[in-house]
JSON list of C-alpha atoms and ligand atoms in Angstrom, two decimals:
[
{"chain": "A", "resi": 1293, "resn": "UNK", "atom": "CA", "xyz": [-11.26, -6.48, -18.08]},
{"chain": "A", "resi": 1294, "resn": "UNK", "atom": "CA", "xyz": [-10.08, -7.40, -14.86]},
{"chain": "A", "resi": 1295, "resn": "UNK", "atom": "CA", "xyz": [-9.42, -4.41, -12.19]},
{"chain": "A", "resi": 1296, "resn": "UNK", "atom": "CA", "xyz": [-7.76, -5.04, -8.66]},
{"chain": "A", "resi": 1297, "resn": "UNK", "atom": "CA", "xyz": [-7.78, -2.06, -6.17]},
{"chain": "A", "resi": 1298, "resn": "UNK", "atom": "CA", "xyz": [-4.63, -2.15, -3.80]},
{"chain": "A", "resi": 1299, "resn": "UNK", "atom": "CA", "xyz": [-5.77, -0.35, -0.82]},
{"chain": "A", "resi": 1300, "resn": "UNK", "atom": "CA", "xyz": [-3.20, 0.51, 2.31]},
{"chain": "A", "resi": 1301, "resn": "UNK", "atom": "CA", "xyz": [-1.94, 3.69, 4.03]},
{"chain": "A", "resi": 1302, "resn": "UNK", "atom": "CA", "xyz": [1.41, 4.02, 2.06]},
{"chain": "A", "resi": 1303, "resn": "UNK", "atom": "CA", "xyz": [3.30, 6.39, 4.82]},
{"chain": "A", "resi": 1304, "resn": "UNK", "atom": "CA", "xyz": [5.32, 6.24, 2.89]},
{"chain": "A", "resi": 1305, "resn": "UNK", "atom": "CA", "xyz": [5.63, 3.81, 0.33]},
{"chain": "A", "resi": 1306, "resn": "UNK", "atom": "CA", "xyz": [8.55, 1.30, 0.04]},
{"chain": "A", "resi": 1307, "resn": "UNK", "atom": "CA", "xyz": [10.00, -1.07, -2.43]},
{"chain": "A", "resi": 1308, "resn": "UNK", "atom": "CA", "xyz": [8.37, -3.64, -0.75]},
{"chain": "A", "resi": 1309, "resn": "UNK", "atom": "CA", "xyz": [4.75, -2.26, -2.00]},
{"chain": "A", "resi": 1310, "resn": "UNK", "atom": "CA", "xyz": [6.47, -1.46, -5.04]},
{"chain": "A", "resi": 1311, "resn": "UNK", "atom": "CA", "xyz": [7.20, -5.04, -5.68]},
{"chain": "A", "resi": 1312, "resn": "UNK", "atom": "CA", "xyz": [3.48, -5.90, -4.86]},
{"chain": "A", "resi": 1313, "resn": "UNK", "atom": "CA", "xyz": [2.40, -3.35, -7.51]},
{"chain": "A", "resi": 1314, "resn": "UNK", "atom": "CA", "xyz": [4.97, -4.27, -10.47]},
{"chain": "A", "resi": 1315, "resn": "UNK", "atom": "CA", "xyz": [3.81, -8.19, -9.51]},
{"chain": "A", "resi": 1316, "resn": "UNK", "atom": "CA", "xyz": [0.56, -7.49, -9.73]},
{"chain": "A", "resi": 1317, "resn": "UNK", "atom": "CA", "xyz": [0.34, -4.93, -13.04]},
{"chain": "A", "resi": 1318, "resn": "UNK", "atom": "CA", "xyz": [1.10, -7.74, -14.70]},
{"chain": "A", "resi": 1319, "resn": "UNK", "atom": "CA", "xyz": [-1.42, -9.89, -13.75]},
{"chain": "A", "resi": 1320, "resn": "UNK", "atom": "CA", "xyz": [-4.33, -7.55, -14.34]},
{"chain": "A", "resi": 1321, "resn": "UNK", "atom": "CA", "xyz": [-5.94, -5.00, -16.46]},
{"chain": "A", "resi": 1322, "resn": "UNK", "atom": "CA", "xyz": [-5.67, -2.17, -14.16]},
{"chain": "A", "resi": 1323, "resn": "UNK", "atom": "CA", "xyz": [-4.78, -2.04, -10.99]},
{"chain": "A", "resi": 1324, "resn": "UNK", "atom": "CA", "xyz": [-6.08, 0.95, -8.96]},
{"chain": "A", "resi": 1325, "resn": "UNK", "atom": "CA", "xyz": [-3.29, 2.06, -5.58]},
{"chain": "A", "resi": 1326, "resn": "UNK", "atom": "CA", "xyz": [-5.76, 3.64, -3.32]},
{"chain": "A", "resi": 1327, "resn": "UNK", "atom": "CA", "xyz": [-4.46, 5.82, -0.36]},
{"chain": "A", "resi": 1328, "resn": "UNK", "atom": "CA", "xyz": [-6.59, 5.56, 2.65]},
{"chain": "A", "resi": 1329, "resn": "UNK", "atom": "CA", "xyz": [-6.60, 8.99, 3.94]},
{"chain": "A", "resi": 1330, "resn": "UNK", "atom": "CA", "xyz": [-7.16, 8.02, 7.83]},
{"chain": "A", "resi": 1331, "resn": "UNK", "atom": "CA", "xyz": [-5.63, 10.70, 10.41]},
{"chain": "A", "resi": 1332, "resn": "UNK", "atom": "CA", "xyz": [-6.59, 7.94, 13.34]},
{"chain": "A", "resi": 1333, "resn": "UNK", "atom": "CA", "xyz": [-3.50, 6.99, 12.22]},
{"chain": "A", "resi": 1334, "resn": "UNK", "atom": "CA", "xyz": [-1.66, 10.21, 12.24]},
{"chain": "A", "resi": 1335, "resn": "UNK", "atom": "CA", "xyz": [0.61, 9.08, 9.57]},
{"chain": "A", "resi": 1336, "resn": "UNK", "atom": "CA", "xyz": [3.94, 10.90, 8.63]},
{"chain": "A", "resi": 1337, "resn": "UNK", "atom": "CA", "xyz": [2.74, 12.41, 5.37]},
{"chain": "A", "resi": 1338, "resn": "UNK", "atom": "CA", "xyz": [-0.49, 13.60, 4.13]},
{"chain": "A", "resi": 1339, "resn": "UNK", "atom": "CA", "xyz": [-2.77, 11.77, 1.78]},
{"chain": "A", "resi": 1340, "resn": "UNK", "atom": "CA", "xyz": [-1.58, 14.60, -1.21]},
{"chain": "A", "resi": 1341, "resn": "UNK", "atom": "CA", "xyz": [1.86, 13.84, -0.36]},
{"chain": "A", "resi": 1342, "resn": "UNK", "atom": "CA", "xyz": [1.81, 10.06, -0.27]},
{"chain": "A", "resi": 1343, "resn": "UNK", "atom": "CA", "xyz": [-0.49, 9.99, -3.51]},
{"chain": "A", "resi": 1344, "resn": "UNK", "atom": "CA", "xyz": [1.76, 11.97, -5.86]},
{"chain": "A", "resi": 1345, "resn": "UNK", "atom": "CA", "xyz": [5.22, 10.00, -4.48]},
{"chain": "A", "resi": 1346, "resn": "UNK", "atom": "CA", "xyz": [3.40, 6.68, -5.65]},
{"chain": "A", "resi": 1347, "resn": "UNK", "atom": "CA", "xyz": [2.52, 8.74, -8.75]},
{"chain": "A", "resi": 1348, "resn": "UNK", "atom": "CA", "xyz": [6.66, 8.98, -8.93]},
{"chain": "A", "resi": 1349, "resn": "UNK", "atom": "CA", "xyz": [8.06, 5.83, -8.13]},
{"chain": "A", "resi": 1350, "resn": "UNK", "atom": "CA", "xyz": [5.14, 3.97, -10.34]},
{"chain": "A", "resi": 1351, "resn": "UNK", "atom": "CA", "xyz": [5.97, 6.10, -13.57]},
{"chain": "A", "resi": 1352, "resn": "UNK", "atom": "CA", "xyz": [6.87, 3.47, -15.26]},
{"chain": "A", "resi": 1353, "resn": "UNK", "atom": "CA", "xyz": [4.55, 1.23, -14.91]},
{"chain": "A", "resi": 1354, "resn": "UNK", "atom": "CA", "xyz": [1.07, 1.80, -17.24]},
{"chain": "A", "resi": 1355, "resn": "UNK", "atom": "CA", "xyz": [-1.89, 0.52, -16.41]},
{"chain": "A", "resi": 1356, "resn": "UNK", "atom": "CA", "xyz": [-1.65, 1.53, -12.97]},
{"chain": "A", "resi": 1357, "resn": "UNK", "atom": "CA", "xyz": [-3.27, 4.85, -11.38]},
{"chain": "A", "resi": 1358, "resn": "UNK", "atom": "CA", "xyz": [-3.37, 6.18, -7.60]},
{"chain": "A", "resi": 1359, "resn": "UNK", "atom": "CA", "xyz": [-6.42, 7.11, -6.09]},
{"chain": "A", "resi": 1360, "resn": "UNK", "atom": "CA", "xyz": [-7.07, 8.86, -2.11]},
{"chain": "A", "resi": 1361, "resn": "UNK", "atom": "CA", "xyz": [-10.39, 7.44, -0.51]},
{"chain": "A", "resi": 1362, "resn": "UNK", "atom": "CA", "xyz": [-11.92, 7.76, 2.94]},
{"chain": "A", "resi": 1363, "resn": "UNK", "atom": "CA", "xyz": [-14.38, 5.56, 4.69]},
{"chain": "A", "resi": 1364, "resn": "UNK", "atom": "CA", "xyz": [-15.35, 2.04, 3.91]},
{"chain": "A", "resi": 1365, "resn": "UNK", "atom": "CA", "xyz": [-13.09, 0.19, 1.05]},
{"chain": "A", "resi": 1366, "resn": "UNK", "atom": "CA", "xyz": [-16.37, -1.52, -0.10]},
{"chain": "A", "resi": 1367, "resn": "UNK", "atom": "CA", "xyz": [-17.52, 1.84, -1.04]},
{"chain": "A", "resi": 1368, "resn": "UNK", "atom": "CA", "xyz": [-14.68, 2.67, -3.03]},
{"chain": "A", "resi": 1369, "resn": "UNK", "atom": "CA", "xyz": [-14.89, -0.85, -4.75]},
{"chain": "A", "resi": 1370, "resn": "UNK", "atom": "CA", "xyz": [-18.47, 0.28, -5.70]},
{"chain": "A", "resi": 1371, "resn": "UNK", "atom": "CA", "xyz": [-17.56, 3.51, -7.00]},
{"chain": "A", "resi": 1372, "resn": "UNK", "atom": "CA", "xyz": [-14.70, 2.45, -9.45]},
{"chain": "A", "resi": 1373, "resn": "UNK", "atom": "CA", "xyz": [-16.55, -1.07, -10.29]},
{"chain": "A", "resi": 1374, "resn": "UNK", "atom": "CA", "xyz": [-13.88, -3.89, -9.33]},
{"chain": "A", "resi": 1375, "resn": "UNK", "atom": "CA", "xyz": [-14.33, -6.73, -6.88]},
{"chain": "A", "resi": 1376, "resn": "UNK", "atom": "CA", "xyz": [-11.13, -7.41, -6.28]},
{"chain": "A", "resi": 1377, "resn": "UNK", "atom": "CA", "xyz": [-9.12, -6.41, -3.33]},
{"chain": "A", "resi": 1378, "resn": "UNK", "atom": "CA", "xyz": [-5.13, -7.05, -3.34]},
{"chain": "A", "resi": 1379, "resn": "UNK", "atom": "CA", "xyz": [-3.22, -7.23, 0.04]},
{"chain": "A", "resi": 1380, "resn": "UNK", "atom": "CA", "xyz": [0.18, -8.38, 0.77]},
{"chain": "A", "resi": 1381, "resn": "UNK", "atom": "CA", "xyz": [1.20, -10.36, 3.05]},
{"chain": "A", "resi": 1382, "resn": "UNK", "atom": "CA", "xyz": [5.03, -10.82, 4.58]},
{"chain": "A", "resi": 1383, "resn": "UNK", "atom": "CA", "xyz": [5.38, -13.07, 7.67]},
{"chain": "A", "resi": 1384, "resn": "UNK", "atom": "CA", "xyz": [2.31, -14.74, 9.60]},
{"chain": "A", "resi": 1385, "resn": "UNK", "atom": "CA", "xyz": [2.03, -12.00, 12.25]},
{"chain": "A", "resi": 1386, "resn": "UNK", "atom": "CA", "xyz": [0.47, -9.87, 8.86]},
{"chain": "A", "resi": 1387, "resn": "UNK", "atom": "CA", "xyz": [-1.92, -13.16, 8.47]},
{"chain": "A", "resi": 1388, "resn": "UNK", "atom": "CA", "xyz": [-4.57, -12.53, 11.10]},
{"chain": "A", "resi": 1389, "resn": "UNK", "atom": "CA", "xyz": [-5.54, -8.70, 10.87]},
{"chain": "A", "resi": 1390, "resn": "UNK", "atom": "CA", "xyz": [-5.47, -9.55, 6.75]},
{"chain": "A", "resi": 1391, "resn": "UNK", "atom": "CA", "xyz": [-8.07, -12.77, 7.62]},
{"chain": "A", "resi": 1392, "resn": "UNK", "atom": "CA", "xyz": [-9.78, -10.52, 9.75]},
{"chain": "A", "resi": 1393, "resn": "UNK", "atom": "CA", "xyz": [-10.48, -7.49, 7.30]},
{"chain": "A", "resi": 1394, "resn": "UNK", "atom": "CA", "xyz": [-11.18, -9.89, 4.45]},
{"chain": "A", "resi": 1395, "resn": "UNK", "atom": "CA", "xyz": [-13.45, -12.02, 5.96]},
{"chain": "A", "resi": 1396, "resn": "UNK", "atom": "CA", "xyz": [-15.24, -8.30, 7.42]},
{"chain": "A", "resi": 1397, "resn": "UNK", "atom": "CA", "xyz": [-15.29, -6.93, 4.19]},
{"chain": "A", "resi": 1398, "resn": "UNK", "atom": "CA", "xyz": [-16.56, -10.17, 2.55]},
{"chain": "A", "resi": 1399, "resn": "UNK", "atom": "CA", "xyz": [-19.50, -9.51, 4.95]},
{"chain": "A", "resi": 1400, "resn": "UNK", "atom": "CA", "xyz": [-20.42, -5.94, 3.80]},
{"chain": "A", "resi": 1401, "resn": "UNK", "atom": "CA", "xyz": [-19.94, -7.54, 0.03]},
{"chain": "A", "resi": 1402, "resn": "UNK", "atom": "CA", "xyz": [-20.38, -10.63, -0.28]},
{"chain": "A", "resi": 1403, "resn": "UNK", "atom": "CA", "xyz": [-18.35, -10.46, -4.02]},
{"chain": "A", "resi": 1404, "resn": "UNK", "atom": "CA", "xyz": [-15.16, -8.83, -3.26]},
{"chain": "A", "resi": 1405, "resn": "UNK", "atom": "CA", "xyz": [-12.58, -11.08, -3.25]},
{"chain": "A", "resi": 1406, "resn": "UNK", "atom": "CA", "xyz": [-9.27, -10.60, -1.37]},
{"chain": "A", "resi": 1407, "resn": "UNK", "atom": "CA", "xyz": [-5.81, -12.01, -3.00]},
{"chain": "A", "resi": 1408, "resn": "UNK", "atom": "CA", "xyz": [-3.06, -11.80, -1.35]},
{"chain": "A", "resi": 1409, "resn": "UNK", "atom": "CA", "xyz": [0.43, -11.62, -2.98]},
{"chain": "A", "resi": 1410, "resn": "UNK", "atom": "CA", "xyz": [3.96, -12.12, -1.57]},
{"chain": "A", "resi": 1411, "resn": "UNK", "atom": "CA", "xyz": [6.94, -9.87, -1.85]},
{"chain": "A", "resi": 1412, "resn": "UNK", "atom": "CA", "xyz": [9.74, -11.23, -3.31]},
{"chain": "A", "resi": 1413, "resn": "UNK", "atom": "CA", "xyz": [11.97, -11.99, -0.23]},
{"chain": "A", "resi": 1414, "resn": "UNK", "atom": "CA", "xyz": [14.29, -9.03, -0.06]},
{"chain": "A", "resi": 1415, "resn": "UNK", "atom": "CA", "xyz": [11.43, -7.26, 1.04]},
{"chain": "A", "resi": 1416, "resn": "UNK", "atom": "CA", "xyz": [9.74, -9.53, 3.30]},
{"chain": "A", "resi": 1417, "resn": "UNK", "atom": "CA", "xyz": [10.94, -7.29, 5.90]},
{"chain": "A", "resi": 1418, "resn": "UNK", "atom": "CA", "xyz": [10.43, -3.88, 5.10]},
{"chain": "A", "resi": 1419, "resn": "UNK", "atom": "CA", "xyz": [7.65, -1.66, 6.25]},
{"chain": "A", "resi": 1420, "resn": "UNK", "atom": "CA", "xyz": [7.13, 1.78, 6.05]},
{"chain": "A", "resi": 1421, "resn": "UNK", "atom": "CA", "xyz": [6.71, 2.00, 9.95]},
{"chain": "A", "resi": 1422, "resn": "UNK", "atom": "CA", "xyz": [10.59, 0.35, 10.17]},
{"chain": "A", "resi": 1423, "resn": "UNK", "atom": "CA", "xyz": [11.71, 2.22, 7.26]},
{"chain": "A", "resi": 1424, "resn": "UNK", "atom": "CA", "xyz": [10.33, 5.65, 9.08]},
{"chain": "A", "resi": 1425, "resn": "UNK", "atom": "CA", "xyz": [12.15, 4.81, 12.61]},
{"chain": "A", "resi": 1426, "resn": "UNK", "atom": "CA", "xyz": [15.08, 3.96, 11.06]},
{"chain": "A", "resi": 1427, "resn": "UNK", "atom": "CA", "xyz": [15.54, 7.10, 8.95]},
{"chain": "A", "resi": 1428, "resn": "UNK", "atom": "CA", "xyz": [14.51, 9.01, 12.44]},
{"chain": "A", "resi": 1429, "resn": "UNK", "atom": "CA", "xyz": [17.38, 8.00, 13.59]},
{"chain": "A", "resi": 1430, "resn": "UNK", "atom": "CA", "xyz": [19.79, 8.44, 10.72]},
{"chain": "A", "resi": 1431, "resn": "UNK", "atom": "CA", "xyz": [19.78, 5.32, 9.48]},
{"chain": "A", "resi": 1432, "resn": "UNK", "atom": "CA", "xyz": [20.36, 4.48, 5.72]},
{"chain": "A", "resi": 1433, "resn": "UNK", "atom": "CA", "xyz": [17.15, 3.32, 3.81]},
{"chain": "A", "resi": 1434, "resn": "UNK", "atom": "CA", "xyz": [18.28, 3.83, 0.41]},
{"chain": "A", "resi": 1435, "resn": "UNK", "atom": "CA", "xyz": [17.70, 0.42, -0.41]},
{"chain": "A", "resi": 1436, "resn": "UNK", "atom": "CA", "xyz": [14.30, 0.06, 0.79]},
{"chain": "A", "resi": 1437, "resn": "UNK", "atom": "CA", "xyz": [12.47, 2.95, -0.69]},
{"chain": "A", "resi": 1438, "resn": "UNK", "atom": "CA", "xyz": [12.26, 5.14, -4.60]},
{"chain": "A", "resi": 1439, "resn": "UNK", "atom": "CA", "xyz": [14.61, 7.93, -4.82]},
{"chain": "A", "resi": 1440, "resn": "UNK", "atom": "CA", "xyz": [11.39, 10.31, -4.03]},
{"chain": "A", "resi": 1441, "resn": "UNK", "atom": "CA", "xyz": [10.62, 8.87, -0.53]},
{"chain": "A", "resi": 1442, "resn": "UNK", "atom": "CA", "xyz": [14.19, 9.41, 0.36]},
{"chain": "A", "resi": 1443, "resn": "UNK", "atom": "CA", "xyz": [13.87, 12.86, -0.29]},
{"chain": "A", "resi": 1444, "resn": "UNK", "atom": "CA", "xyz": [10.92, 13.22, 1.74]},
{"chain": "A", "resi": 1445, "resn": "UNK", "atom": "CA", "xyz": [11.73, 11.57, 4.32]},
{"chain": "A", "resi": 1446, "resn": "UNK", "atom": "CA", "xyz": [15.61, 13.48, 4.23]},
{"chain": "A", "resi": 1447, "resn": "UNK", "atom": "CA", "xyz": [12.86, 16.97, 4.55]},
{"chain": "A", "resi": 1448, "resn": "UNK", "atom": "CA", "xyz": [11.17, 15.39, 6.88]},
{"chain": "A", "resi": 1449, "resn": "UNK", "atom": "CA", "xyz": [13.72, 14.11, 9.05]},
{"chain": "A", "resi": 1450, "resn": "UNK", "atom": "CA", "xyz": [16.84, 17.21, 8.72]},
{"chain": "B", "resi": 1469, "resn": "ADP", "atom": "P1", "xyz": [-2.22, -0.70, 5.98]},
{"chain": "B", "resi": 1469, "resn": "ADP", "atom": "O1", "xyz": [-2.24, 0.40, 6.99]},
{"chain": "B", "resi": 1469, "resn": "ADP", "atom": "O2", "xyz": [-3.51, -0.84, 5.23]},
{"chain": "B", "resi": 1469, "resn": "ADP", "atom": "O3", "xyz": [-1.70, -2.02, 6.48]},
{"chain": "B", "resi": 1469, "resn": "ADP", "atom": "P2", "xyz": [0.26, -0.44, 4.51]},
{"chain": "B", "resi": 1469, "resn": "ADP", "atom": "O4", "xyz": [0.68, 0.67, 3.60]},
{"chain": "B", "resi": 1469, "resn": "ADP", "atom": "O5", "xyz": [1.11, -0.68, 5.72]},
{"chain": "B", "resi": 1469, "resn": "ADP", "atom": "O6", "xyz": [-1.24, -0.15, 4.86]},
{"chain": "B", "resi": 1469, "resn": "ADP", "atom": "O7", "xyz": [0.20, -1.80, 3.70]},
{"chain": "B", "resi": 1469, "resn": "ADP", "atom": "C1", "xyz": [-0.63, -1.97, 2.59]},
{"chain": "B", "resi": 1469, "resn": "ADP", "atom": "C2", "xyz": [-0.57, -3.42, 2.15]},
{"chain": "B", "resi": 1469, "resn": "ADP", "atom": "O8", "xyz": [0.74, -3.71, 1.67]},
{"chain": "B", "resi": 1469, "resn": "ADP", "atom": "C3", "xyz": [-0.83, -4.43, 3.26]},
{"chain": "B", "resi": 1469, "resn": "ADP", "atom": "O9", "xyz": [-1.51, -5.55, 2.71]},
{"chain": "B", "resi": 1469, "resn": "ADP", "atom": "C4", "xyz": [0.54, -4.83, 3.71]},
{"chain": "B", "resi": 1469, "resn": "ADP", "atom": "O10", "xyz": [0.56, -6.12, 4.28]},
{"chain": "B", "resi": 1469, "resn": "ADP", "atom": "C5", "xyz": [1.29, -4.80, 2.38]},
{"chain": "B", "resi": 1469, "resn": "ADP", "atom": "N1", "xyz": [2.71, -4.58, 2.54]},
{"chain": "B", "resi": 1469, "resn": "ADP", "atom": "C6", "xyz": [3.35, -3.61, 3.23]},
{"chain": "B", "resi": 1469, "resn": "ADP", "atom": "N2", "xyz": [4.68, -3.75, 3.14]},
{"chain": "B", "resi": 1469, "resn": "ADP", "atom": "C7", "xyz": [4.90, -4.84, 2.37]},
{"chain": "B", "resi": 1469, "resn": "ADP", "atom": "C8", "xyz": [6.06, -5.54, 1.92]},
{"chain": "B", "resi": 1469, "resn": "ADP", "atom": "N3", "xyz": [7.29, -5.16, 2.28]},
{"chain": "B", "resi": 1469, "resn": "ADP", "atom": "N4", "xyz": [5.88, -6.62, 1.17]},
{"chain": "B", "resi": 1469, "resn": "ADP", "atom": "C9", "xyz": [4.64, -7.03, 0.84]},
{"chain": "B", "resi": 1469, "resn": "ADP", "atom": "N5", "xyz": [3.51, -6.46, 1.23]},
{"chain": "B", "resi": 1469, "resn": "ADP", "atom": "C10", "xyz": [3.63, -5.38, 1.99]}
]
């Protein structure tokens, strides 16, 4: 039974990690979304808030669950048993800080395993720092984020 952990900040997330996760539920078992709750960051929403909207926009999809962690992703691996770490990536400027924490977390444990996945290309561009200026300043991100992100981000934002 093959388990891959998707770790990443999701502030918020957008159809672009939504692609990621419907791409990769198919490919294995289970496939774990972990939120890194990391207020170095100071991210837009809190880790409650960006768990259960992943919760929402990943309904439909089964064999998936969302998980918050803190601290090293090597310990989470540990503590839910997979060695498998998925990461997209979109354009080359994503490629170094990705080769970087791989290769860093390959040398706290030696068996996890990175993958890395690509979006389908309408979403090659989307990120949820873009997708959070843009709404800032009124811009239309309907297409780039689930229904419940909008919402948020219309609270958020009015
Ligand atoms: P982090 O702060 O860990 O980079 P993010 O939520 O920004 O967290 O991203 C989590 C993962 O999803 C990263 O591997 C990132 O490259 C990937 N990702 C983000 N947006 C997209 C997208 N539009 N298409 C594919 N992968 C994406």
């Amino acid at each position: 039974m093959a388990t891959a952990v998707y770790p990443g900040s999701f502030d918020p997330i957008t159809n672009g990690h939504l692609d990621i996760i419907r791409r990769s539920s198919v490919t294995f078992d289970k496939l774990i979304i972990a939120v890194l709750e990391n207020e170095e960051k100071s991210p837009l929403f809190s880790v409650d808030e960006r768990v259960q909207m992943i919760r929402e926009a990943c309904g439909g999809i089964e064999n998936t669950e969302v998980r918050s962690f803190s601290g090293l992703l090597v310990r989470f691996m540990e503590s839910v048993g997979s060695t498998i770490v998925l990461r997209g990536i979109r354009a080359v400027s994503d490629y170094e800080y990705e080769l970087q924490m791989a290769l860093m977390n390959r040398e706290l444990s030696p068996e996890i395993e990175t993958l890395f996945m690509l979006p389908s290309i309408e979403y090659n561009y989307v990120s949820s720092r873009l997708v959070k200026e843009v709404r800032r300043y009124g811009g239309d991100v309907s297409s780039l984020v689930p229904d419940v992100v909008l919402r948020a981000l219309e609270n958020q934002f009015s």
